[in-house]
Tab-separated table of C-alpha atoms in Angstrom:
chain	number	residue	atom	x	y	z
A	45	UNK	CA	28.284	-29.180	49.741
A	46	UNK	CA	30.375	-31.659	48.009
A	47	UNK	CA	27.427	-32.584	45.854
A	48	UNK	CA	26.937	-28.979	44.780
A	49	UNK	CA	30.629	-28.604	43.950
A	50	UNK	CA	30.493	-31.800	41.976
A	51	UNK	CA	27.498	-30.691	39.931
A	52	UNK	CA	28.567	-27.121	39.378
A	53	UNK	CA	30.858	-27.891	36.408
A	54	UNK	CA	28.040	-29.711	34.678
A	55	UNK	CA	25.642	-26.840	35.285
A	56	UNK	CA	28.107	-24.382	33.957
A	57	UNK	CA	28.639	-26.472	30.865
A	58	UNK	CA	24.915	-26.794	30.283
A	59	UNK	CA	24.418	-23.072	30.626
A	60	UNK	CA	27.186	-22.454	28.113
A	61	UNK	CA	25.661	-24.973	25.732
A	62	UNK	CA	22.226	-23.391	25.938
A	63	UNK	CA	23.667	-19.943	25.421
A	64	UNK	CA	25.420	-21.032	22.216
A	65	UNK	CA	22.558	-23.172	20.878
A	66	UNK	CA	19.240	-21.880	22.151
A	67	UNK	CA	16.378	-24.362	22.199
A	68	UNK	CA	14.370	-24.644	19.003
A	69	UNK	CA	10.908	-23.104	18.840
A	70	UNK	CA	7.881	-25.274	18.037
A	71	UNK	CA	7.198	-25.711	14.297
A	72	UNK	CA	4.534	-23.438	12.737
A	73	UNK	CA	2.866	-25.306	9.766
A	74	UNK	CA	1.218	-22.199	8.295
A	75	UNK	CA	4.457	-20.242	8.171
A	76	UNK	CA	6.231	-23.168	6.458
A	77	UNK	CA	3.544	-23.478	3.724
A	78	UNK	CA	3.644	-19.753	3.050
A	79	UNK	CA	7.398	-19.762	2.739
A	80	UNK	CA	7.303	-22.744	0.381
A	81	UNK	CA	4.654	-21.107	-1.848
A	82	UNK	CA	6.747	-17.952	-2.021
A	83	UNK	CA	9.715	-20.017	-3.162
A	84	UNK	CA	7.582	-21.700	-5.890
A	85	UNK	CA	6.298	-18.333	-7.101
A	86	UNK	CA	9.832	-16.997	-7.300
A	87	UNK	CA	10.923	-20.056	-9.283
A	88	UNK	CA	7.965	-19.732	-11.681
A	89	UNK	CA	8.632	-16.048	-12.189
A	90	UNK	CA	12.239	-16.866	-13.089
A	91	UNK	CA	11.057	-19.502	-15.573
A	92	UNK	CA	8.580	-17.099	-17.198
A	93	UNK	CA	11.302	-14.569	-17.736
A	94	UNK	CA	13.491	-17.148	-19.485
A	95	UNK	CA	12.461	-17.773	-23.136
A	96	UNK	CA	13.910	-20.247	-25.557
A	97	UNK	CA	14.129	-17.701	-28.332
A	98	UNK	CA	12.693	-14.302	-29.125
A	99	UNK	CA	11.618	-15.607	-32.546
A	100	UNK	CA	10.187	-18.959	-31.474
A	101	UNK	CA	6.573	-19.449	-32.496
A	102	UNK	CA	6.164	-22.248	-29.967
A	103	UNK	CA	5.910	-19.682	-27.179
A	104	UNK	CA	3.777	-17.194	-29.095
A	105	UNK	CA	0.446	-16.375	-27.500
A	106	UNK	CA	-2.849	-16.467	-29.324
A	107	UNK	CA	-5.785	-14.119	-28.814
A	108	UNK	CA	-6.788	-16.014	-25.670
A	109	UNK	CA	-3.337	-15.830	-24.122
A	110	UNK	CA	-2.498	-19.499	-24.667
A	111	UNK	CA	0.704	-20.633	-26.310
A	112	UNK	CA	1.099	-22.538	-29.558
A	113	UNK	CA	1.777	-25.938	-27.979
A	114	UNK	CA	-1.344	-25.633	-25.846
A	115	UNK	CA	-3.455	-24.929	-28.928
A	116	UNK	CA	-2.001	-27.918	-30.802
A	117	UNK	CA	-2.722	-30.167	-27.854
A	118	UNK	CA	-6.275	-28.890	-27.487
A	119	UNK	CA	-7.076	-29.733	-31.097
A	120	UNK	CA	-7.632	-33.462	-30.818
A	121	UNK	CA	-7.442	-34.281	-34.524
A	122	UNK	CA	-4.837	-31.736	-35.518
A	123	UNK	CA	-2.734	-32.929	-38.458
A	124	UNK	CA	-0.525	-29.852	-38.746
A	125	UNK	CA	2.886	-31.465	-39.114
A	126	UNK	CA	4.272	-28.726	-41.327
A	127	UNK	CA	5.722	-27.033	-38.217
A	128	UNK	CA	8.035	-29.935	-37.426
A	129	UNK	CA	10.801	-31.453	-39.499
A	130	UNK	CA	10.759	-29.074	-42.440
A	131	UNK	CA	13.987	-27.235	-43.098
A	132	UNK	CA	13.621	-23.479	-43.262
A	133	UNK	CA	10.366	-23.374	-41.281
A	134	UNK	CA	10.985	-24.307	-37.623
A	135	UNK	CA	13.588	-26.363	-35.771
A	136	UNK	CA	16.234	-26.652	-38.484
A	137	UNK	CA	18.569	-28.142	-35.890
A	138	UNK	CA	16.496	-31.323	-35.668
A	139	UNK	CA	15.788	-31.975	-39.359
A	140	UNK	CA	19.117	-33.710	-39.914
A	141	UNK	CA	20.505	-35.037	-43.170
A	142	UNK	CA	19.583	-38.693	-42.881
A	143	UNK	CA	16.111	-38.048	-44.328
A	144	UNK	CA	17.123	-35.078	-46.422
A	145	UNK	CA	16.405	-31.450	-45.809
A	146	UNK	CA	12.664	-32.023	-46.097
A	147	UNK	CA	11.654	-35.102	-44.149
A	148	UNK	CA	7.917	-34.359	-44.036
A	149	UNK	CA	6.922	-37.160	-46.403
A	150	UNK	CA	3.343	-37.405	-45.172
A	151	UNK	CA	2.679	-33.740	-45.951
A	152	UNK	CA	3.797	-34.189	-49.551
A	153	UNK	CA	1.661	-37.296	-49.921
A	154	UNK	CA	-1.411	-35.629	-48.462
A	155	UNK	CA	-1.198	-32.879	-51.069
A	156	UNK	CA	-1.747	-35.508	-53.803
A	157	UNK	CA	-5.436	-35.521	-52.891
A	158	UNK	CA	-5.885	-32.753	-55.449
A	159	UNK	CA	-6.021	-33.403	-59.189
A	160	UNK	CA	-4.102	-31.411	-61.796
A	161	UNK	CA	-5.029	-33.309	-65.046
A	162	UNK	CA	-1.605	-33.526	-66.673
A	163	UNK	CA	-2.816	-36.687	-68.436
A	164	UNK	CA	-5.399	-34.746	-70.475
A	165	UNK	CA	-3.215	-34.141	-73.497
A	166	UNK	CA	-4.794	-33.153	-76.772
A	167	UNK	CA	-7.592	-31.016	-78.126
A	168	UNK	CA	-10.964	-32.067	-76.732
A	169	UNK	CA	-14.400	-30.607	-77.331
A	170	UNK	CA	-16.251	-28.959	-74.450
A	171	UNK	CA	-19.967	-28.458	-74.904
A	172	UNK	CA	-20.733	-24.716	-74.531
A	173	UNK	CA	-23.806	-25.228	-72.334
A	174	UNK	CA	-21.815	-27.531	-70.039
A	175	UNK	CA	-18.994	-25.000	-69.830
A	176	UNK	CA	-21.370	-22.163	-69.024
A	177	UNK	CA	-23.116	-24.062	-66.232
A	178	UNK	CA	-19.973	-25.258	-64.414
A	179	UNK	CA	-18.049	-22.004	-64.865
A	180	UNK	CA	-20.997	-19.918	-63.672
A	181	UNK	CA	-21.431	-22.075	-60.566
A	182	UNK	CA	-17.750	-21.823	-59.619
A	183	UNK	CA	-17.543	-18.080	-60.229
A	184	UNK	CA	-20.754	-17.322	-58.316
A	185	UNK	CA	-19.448	-19.138	-55.237
A	186	UNK	CA	-16.139	-17.300	-55.295
A	187	UNK	CA	-17.749	-13.866	-55.657
A	188	UNK	CA	-20.724	-14.543	-53.398
A	189	UNK	CA	-19.776	-11.611	-51.138
A	190	UNK	CA	-20.276	-9.222	-54.063
A	191	UNK	CA	-23.691	-10.600	-54.964
A	192	UNK	CA	-26.900	-9.830	-53.163
A	193	UNK	CA	-28.442	-13.216	-53.949
A	194	UNK	CA	-28.667	-16.697	-52.460
A	195	UNK	CA	-26.016	-18.876	-54.112
A	196	UNK	CA	-26.337	-22.687	-53.754
A	197	UNK	CA	-23.068	-24.305	-52.750
A	198	UNK	CA	-23.740	-27.571	-54.636
A	199	UNK	CA	-24.135	-28.153	-58.381
A	200	UNK	CA	-25.673	-31.513	-59.266
A	201	UNK	CA	-24.913	-32.757	-62.794
A	202	UNK	CA	-27.101	-35.714	-63.700
A	203	UNK	CA	-28.060	-37.601	-66.831
A	204	UNK	CA	-27.771	-40.902	-68.661
A	205	UNK	CA	-24.927	-43.335	-68.265
A	206	UNK	CA	-21.748	-42.822	-70.251
A	207	UNK	CA	-22.593	-39.302	-71.442
A	208	UNK	CA	-19.260	-37.822	-70.380
A	209	UNK	CA	-20.390	-35.895	-67.293
A	210	UNK	CA	-17.155	-36.467	-65.369
A	211	UNK	CA	-14.873	-36.069	-68.384
A	212	UNK	CA	-16.481	-32.823	-69.513
A	213	UNK	CA	-16.183	-31.462	-65.974
A	214	UNK	CA	-12.483	-32.361	-65.809
A	215	UNK	CA	-11.873	-30.646	-69.142
A	216	UNK	CA	-13.503	-27.500	-67.756
A	217	UNK	CA	-11.328	-27.683	-64.633
A	218	UNK	CA	-8.235	-27.879	-66.816
A	219	UNK	CA	-9.381	-24.977	-68.980
A	220	UNK	CA	-10.173	-22.761	-65.981
A	221	UNK	CA	-7.071	-23.674	-63.985
A	222	UNK	CA	-9.081	-25.269	-61.166
A	223	UNK	CA	-7.278	-27.829	-58.973
A	224	UNK	CA	-10.134	-29.842	-57.445
A	225	UNK	CA	-10.381	-32.488	-54.755
A	226	UNK	CA	-12.220	-35.473	-56.259
A	227	UNK	CA	-14.024	-38.216	-54.350
A	228	UNK	CA	-16.021	-41.238	-55.481
A	229	UNK	CA	-19.138	-42.933	-54.144
A	230	UNK	CA	-16.997	-45.810	-52.851
A	231	UNK	CA	-15.568	-43.512	-50.155
A	232	UNK	CA	-18.986	-42.773	-48.668
A	233	UNK	CA	-19.142	-46.010	-46.678
A	234	UNK	CA	-16.852	-47.438	-43.999
A	235	UNK	CA	-16.846	-50.075	-41.296
A	236	UNK	CA	-16.317	-47.265	-38.765
A	237	UNK	CA	-19.293	-45.033	-38.120
A	238	UNK	CA	-18.697	-41.383	-38.928
A	239	UNK	CA	-15.536	-41.930	-40.967
A	240	UNK	CA	-16.984	-40.922	-44.400
A	241	UNK	CA	-18.512	-37.762	-42.959
A	242	UNK	CA	-15.186	-36.809	-41.434
A	243	UNK	CA	-13.447	-37.585	-44.734
A	244	UNK	CA	-15.745	-35.189	-46.598
A	245	UNK	CA	-14.955	-32.413	-44.110
A	246	UNK	CA	-11.219	-33.094	-44.408
A	247	UNK	CA	-11.364	-33.027	-48.212
A	248	UNK	CA	-13.371	-29.805	-48.108
A	249	UNK	CA	-10.760	-28.178	-45.870
A	250	UNK	CA	-7.997	-29.492	-48.150
A	251	UNK	CA	-9.636	-27.679	-51.083
A	252	UNK	CA	-9.760	-24.564	-48.902
A	253	UNK	CA	-6.021	-24.888	-48.240
A	254	UNK	CA	-5.380	-25.010	-52.005
A	255	UNK	CA	-7.068	-21.619	-52.309
A	256	UNK	CA	-5.267	-20.161	-49.311
A	257	UNK	CA	-1.770	-21.610	-49.779
A	258	UNK	CA	-1.432	-22.027	-53.548
A	259	UNK	CA	-3.604	-19.179	-54.790
A	260	UNK	CA	-5.564	-21.481	-57.128
A	261	UNK	CA	-9.275	-22.045	-57.474
A	262	UNK	CA	-10.470	-25.366	-56.127
A	263	UNK	CA	-13.667	-27.295	-55.538
A	264	UNK	CA	-14.885	-30.578	-54.068
A	265	UNK	CA	-16.259	-33.054	-56.609
A	266	UNK	CA	-18.056	-36.295	-55.688
A	267	UNK	CA	-18.650	-38.665	-58.606
A	268	UNK	CA	-21.664	-41.015	-58.838
A	269	UNK	CA	-23.089	-39.822	-55.541
A	270	UNK	CA	-26.405	-41.595	-56.111
A	271	UNK	CA	-24.544	-44.926	-56.129
A	272	UNK	CA	-23.361	-44.246	-52.574
A	273	UNK	CA	-26.318	-42.350	-51.084
A	274	UNK	CA	-29.254	-43.349	-53.293
A	275	UNK	CA	-32.112	-45.538	-52.106
A	276	UNK	CA	-32.957	-48.331	-54.546
A	277	UNK	CA	-35.833	-50.634	-53.661
A	278	UNK	CA	-35.327	-52.064	-50.184
A	279	UNK	CA	-31.694	-51.033	-49.715
A	280	UNK	CA	-30.776	-50.214	-46.132
A	281	UNK	CA	-29.980	-46.737	-44.868
A	282	UNK	CA	-26.818	-46.946	-42.777
A	283	UNK	CA	-25.539	-44.615	-40.079
A	284	UNK	CA	-22.786	-43.478	-42.426
A	285	UNK	CA	-25.369	-42.579	-45.090
A	286	UNK	CA	-27.191	-40.417	-42.579
A	287	UNK	CA	-24.006	-38.751	-41.344
A	288	UNK	CA	-22.815	-38.042	-44.906
A	289	UNK	CA	-26.146	-36.476	-45.850
A	290	UNK	CA	-26.158	-34.416	-42.658
A	291	UNK	CA	-22.552	-33.345	-43.246
A	292	UNK	CA	-23.260	-32.172	-46.796
A	293	UNK	CA	-26.372	-30.301	-45.664
A	294	UNK	CA	-24.440	-28.625	-42.864
A	295	UNK	CA	-21.568	-27.609	-45.151
A	296	UNK	CA	-23.980	-26.133	-47.699
A	297	UNK	CA	-25.631	-24.095	-44.938
A	298	UNK	CA	-22.352	-23.070	-43.224
A	299	UNK	CA	-19.625	-23.270	-45.898
A	300	UNK	CA	-17.050	-21.253	-43.934
A	301	UNK	CA	-17.284	-23.145	-40.621
A	302	UNK	CA	-16.271	-26.766	-41.178
A	303	UNK	CA	-14.937	-28.728	-38.215
A	304	UNK	CA	-12.887	-31.922	-38.263
A	305	UNK	CA	-13.100	-32.409	-34.498
A	306	UNK	CA	-10.834	-29.669	-33.200
A	307	UNK	CA	-11.768	-27.044	-30.623
A	308	UNK	CA	-13.613	-24.166	-32.276
A	309	UNK	CA	-11.762	-20.881	-32.635
A	310	UNK	CA	-13.132	-17.600	-33.883
A	311	UNK	CA	-10.224	-17.287	-36.306
A	312	UNK	CA	-10.849	-20.721	-37.858
A	313	UNK	CA	-12.756	-19.571	-40.945
A	314	UNK	CA	-12.656	-21.817	-44.021
A	315	UNK	CA	-12.777	-20.495	-47.568
A	316	UNK	CA	-16.094	-21.090	-49.342
A	317	UNK	CA	-15.489	-24.004	-51.713
A	318	UNK	CA	-18.054	-24.954	-54.406
A	319	UNK	CA	-19.181	-28.588	-54.466
A	320	UNK	CA	-20.092	-30.542	-57.621
A	321	UNK	CA	-21.991	-33.848	-57.730
A	322	UNK	CA	-22.349	-36.193	-60.689
A	323	UNK	CA	-24.933	-38.957	-60.868
A	324	UNK	CA	-27.594	-40.677	-62.920
A	325	UNK	CA	-30.763	-40.259	-60.858
A	326	UNK	CA	-30.950	-37.672	-58.077
A	327	UNK	CA	-34.521	-38.655	-57.221
A	328	UNK	CA	-32.986	-41.470	-55.141
A	329	UNK	CA	-31.240	-38.958	-52.856
A	330	UNK	CA	-32.567	-37.453	-49.640
A	331	UNK	CA	-34.953	-34.692	-50.752
A	332	UNK	CA	-33.803	-31.902	-48.345
A	333	UNK	CA	-30.243	-32.323	-49.633
A	334	UNK	CA	-31.191	-31.548	-53.238
A	335	UNK	CA	-33.610	-28.705	-52.527
A	336	UNK	CA	-33.125	-25.535	-54.551
A	337	UNK	CA	-31.514	-23.533	-51.770
A	338	UNK	CA	-28.684	-26.062	-51.404
A	339	UNK	CA	-28.263	-27.612	-54.851
A	340	UNK	CA	-28.568	-26.299	-58.367
A	341	UNK	CA	-29.488	-29.080	-60.791
A	342	UNK	CA	-28.190	-29.483	-64.346
A	343	UNK	CA	-29.490	-32.216	-66.629
A	344	UNK	CA	-26.876	-33.179	-69.220
A	345	UNK	CA	-28.226	-34.731	-72.395
A	346	UNK	CA	-25.863	-34.039	-75.306
A	347	UNK	CA	-27.514	-32.996	-78.536
A	348	UNK	CA	-26.724	-34.521	-81.914
A	349	UNK	CA	-24.368	-31.635	-82.607
A	350	UNK	CA	-22.554	-32.134	-79.299
A	351	UNK	CA	-22.121	-35.856	-79.974
A	352	UNK	CA	-20.783	-35.262	-83.479
A	353	UNK	CA	-18.303	-32.616	-82.281
A	354	UNK	CA	-17.076	-34.723	-79.353
A	355	UNK	CA	-16.678	-37.888	-81.458
A	356	UNK	CA	-14.982	-35.937	-84.257
A	357	UNK	CA	-12.339	-34.637	-81.826
A	358	UNK	CA	-11.924	-38.234	-80.654
A	359	UNK	CA	-11.352	-39.576	-84.189
A	360	UNK	CA	-9.596	-36.540	-85.635
A	361	UNK	CA	-6.121	-37.910	-84.989
A	362	UNK	CA	-7.056	-41.043	-86.968
A	363	UNK	CA	-7.883	-39.057	-90.098
A	364	UNK	CA	-11.670	-39.558	-89.887
A	365	UNK	CA	-13.537	-36.571	-91.353
A	366	UNK	CA	-16.554	-34.931	-89.779
A	367	UNK	CA	-18.863	-36.237	-92.502
A	368	UNK	CA	-17.700	-39.789	-91.799
A	369	UNK	CA	-18.346	-39.219	-88.074
A	370	UNK	CA	-21.898	-38.124	-88.901
A	371	UNK	CA	-22.360	-41.385	-90.824
A	372	UNK	CA	-21.194	-43.474	-87.867
A	373	UNK	CA	-23.359	-41.560	-85.370
A	374	UNK	CA	-26.469	-41.909	-87.526
A	375	UNK	CA	-25.838	-45.627	-87.955
A	376	UNK	CA	-25.918	-46.140	-84.160
A	377	UNK	CA	-28.507	-43.737	-82.708
A	378	UNK	CA	-29.492	-43.542	-79.040
A	379	UNK	CA	-26.058	-44.633	-77.884
A	380	UNK	CA	-24.021	-43.027	-75.114
A	381	UNK	CA	-20.792	-41.200	-75.849
A	382	UNK	CA	-18.677	-43.989	-74.365
A	383	UNK	CA	-20.078	-46.308	-77.063
A	384	UNK	CA	-18.201	-44.389	-79.745
A	385	UNK	CA	-15.020	-44.552	-77.706
A	386	UNK	CA	-15.485	-48.333	-77.454
A	387	UNK	CA	-15.724	-48.504	-81.272
A	388	UNK	CA	-12.238	-47.122	-81.656
A	389	UNK	CA	-10.888	-49.431	-78.935
A	390	UNK	CA	-12.469	-52.503	-80.572
A	391	UNK	CA	-10.729	-51.844	-83.915
A	392	UNK	CA	-7.371	-52.372	-82.171
A	393	UNK	CA	-8.178	-55.948	-81.079
A	394	UNK	CA	-7.197	-57.682	-84.328
A	395	UNK	CA	-3.883	-55.819	-84.554
A	396	UNK	CA	-3.047	-56.494	-80.904
A	397	UNK	CA	-3.550	-60.238	-81.456
A	398	UNK	CA	-1.263	-60.079	-84.501
A	399	UNK	CA	1.351	-58.288	-82.391
A	400	UNK	CA	1.093	-61.065	-79.770
A	401	UNK	CA	1.683	-63.743	-82.442
A	402	UNK	CA	4.710	-61.857	-83.769
A	403	UNK	CA	5.979	-61.563	-80.189
A	404	UNK	CA	6.083	-65.327	-79.721
A	405	UNK	CA	2.495	-66.320	-78.944
A	406	UNK	CA	0.345	-66.168	-75.857
A	407	UNK	CA	2.170	-69.035	-74.104
A	408	UNK	CA	5.326	-67.044	-73.351
A	409	UNK	CA	3.678	-63.644	-73.321
A	410	UNK	CA	3.627	-63.017	-69.581
A	411	UNK	CA	7.306	-63.588	-68.862
A	412	UNK	CA	8.590	-61.885	-71.984
A	413	UNK	CA	6.170	-58.972	-71.832
A	414	UNK	CA	7.031	-57.973	-68.282
A	415	UNK	CA	10.766	-58.526	-68.658
A	416	UNK	CA	11.190	-56.783	-71.993
A	417	UNK	CA	8.889	-53.949	-70.973
A	418	UNK	CA	11.199	-53.295	-68.044
A	419	UNK	CA	14.268	-53.367	-70.302
A	420	UNK	CA	12.590	-51.276	-72.991
A	421	UNK	CA	12.959	-53.951	-75.715
A	422	UNK	CA	9.327	-54.477	-76.712
A	423	UNK	CA	8.695	-54.738	-80.449
A	424	UNK	CA	7.030	-51.722	-81.998
A	425	UNK	CA	3.240	-51.767	-82.206
A	426	UNK	CA	1.822	-50.162	-85.328
A	427	UNK	CA	-1.711	-48.865	-84.717
A	428	UNK	CA	-4.314	-49.665	-87.366
A	429	UNK	CA	-5.464	-47.132	-89.896
A	430	UNK	CA	-9.023	-46.296	-89.016
A	431	UNK	CA	-11.737	-46.562	-91.647
A	432	UNK	CA	-15.484	-46.102	-91.542
A	433	UNK	CA	-15.961	-49.766	-92.456
A	434	UNK	CA	-13.855	-50.941	-89.503
A	435	UNK	CA	-15.752	-48.659	-87.113
A	436	UNK	CA	-19.128	-49.899	-88.390
A	437	UNK	CA	-18.014	-53.523	-88.018
A	438	UNK	CA	-16.967	-52.895	-84.418
A	439	UNK	CA	-20.253	-51.109	-83.756
A	440	UNK	CA	-22.353	-54.043	-84.980
A	441	UNK	CA	-20.398	-56.383	-82.700
A	442	UNK	CA	-21.023	-54.161	-79.684
A	443	UNK	CA	-24.734	-53.874	-80.463
A	444	UNK	CA	-24.952	-57.660	-80.714
A	445	UNK	CA	-23.399	-58.030	-77.273
A	446	UNK	CA	-25.796	-55.492	-75.784
A	447	UNK	CA	-28.847	-57.253	-77.177
A	448	UNK	CA	-27.565	-60.669	-76.115
A	449	UNK	CA	-27.312	-59.540	-72.481
A	450	UNK	CA	-30.772	-57.954	-72.482
A	451	UNK	CA	-32.496	-60.843	-74.249
A	452	UNK	CA	-30.895	-63.821	-72.516
A	453	UNK	CA	-31.201	-62.829	-68.833
A	454	UNK	CA	-29.662	-65.981	-67.421
A	455	UNK	CA	-30.623	-64.910	-63.918
A	456	UNK	CA	-34.153	-66.135	-64.670
A	457	UNK	CA	-32.757	-69.610	-65.306
A	458	UNK	CA	-30.976	-69.664	-61.954
A	459	UNK	CA	-33.553	-67.782	-59.839
A	460	UNK	CA	-36.960	-69.152	-60.733
A	461	UNK	CA	-38.829	-66.832	-58.379
A	462	UNK	CA	-37.289	-63.614	-59.720
A	463	UNK	CA	-39.783	-60.928	-60.696
A	464	UNK	CA	-39.951	-59.751	-64.276
């Protein structure tokens, strides 16, 4: 009895304790996971409702329902930096003043890929047949949707060395207001496989951006393409040569779908951009590339009248008449156009040497020339007065040098087993 009375307070206390704090039920793992997932969904729904800005293009959805940042990340080689630190476009708060209001230096530099020909000052002669061929090719490619014909994307201008193929083309670009993207054969090879092919696609898309963003006509021009892709004797075909040829063939077949490695989108349609090649011998190129459906060929061999007119415009500022130009051209037949430009340059040699002597001699020329050129204190150079006699004298000297190289052939003295 005493034991029961002694334990009764403890039992009463335990009953009170259990009534206030009932024993916990066993944990249910499924119910916990469901409750946690509901909490995550609620949190995500709250985040979706909260937007940074109603006018922010970063959160804009594309046709597939994906936002702008997702699309930029999916495009592996995307170079679109014009959405970043450019004042007045997006994110003005982060442009700052330490780099100026426009800190996108790389974008400005990349635009210099195009050529605008401000250096072509003066009145130059453009051969009518050359003008007609280039202008017709450019216009046909820009109005191809209005024509019910097959229009080749590539125009190949070929002919002898030094006949002014590149210069005549640049004059036509200036006259027509075309802002082209120009490449050379030296860019068609690289130590990294695939790099030249990618470069061609990037330059092609840059020309397309000129049309779209600046409202100017543009084209892609590759100078001396046979020097980079031609096969001469036992020269080796590299992987880059194959990729470049394949790239050009693909662009000519699909001129509005040009990839630089990004994920394809239906809206990514490139403007059709005409392509112009210059070279000396297109028979060294891969035959399917120059077939008629892809390339239109134009052989440039200036006539006597073209040569006289071009040289006369070259010498007109020197006071040389057209009849005197005819005399010079007849005296040196079968010469390229650059030969007559070298005549004029050669007549300056004697006067430049006299200017050097008056300047203090060749011994101190380097230091004084660079320093005084920077300070603007160089003595005045008076150009010579051109005469027919001086031009003929320079021409005979150039002919002598040409013949000396062809007749001597010192390589035979050093390489006894060389073939004739």
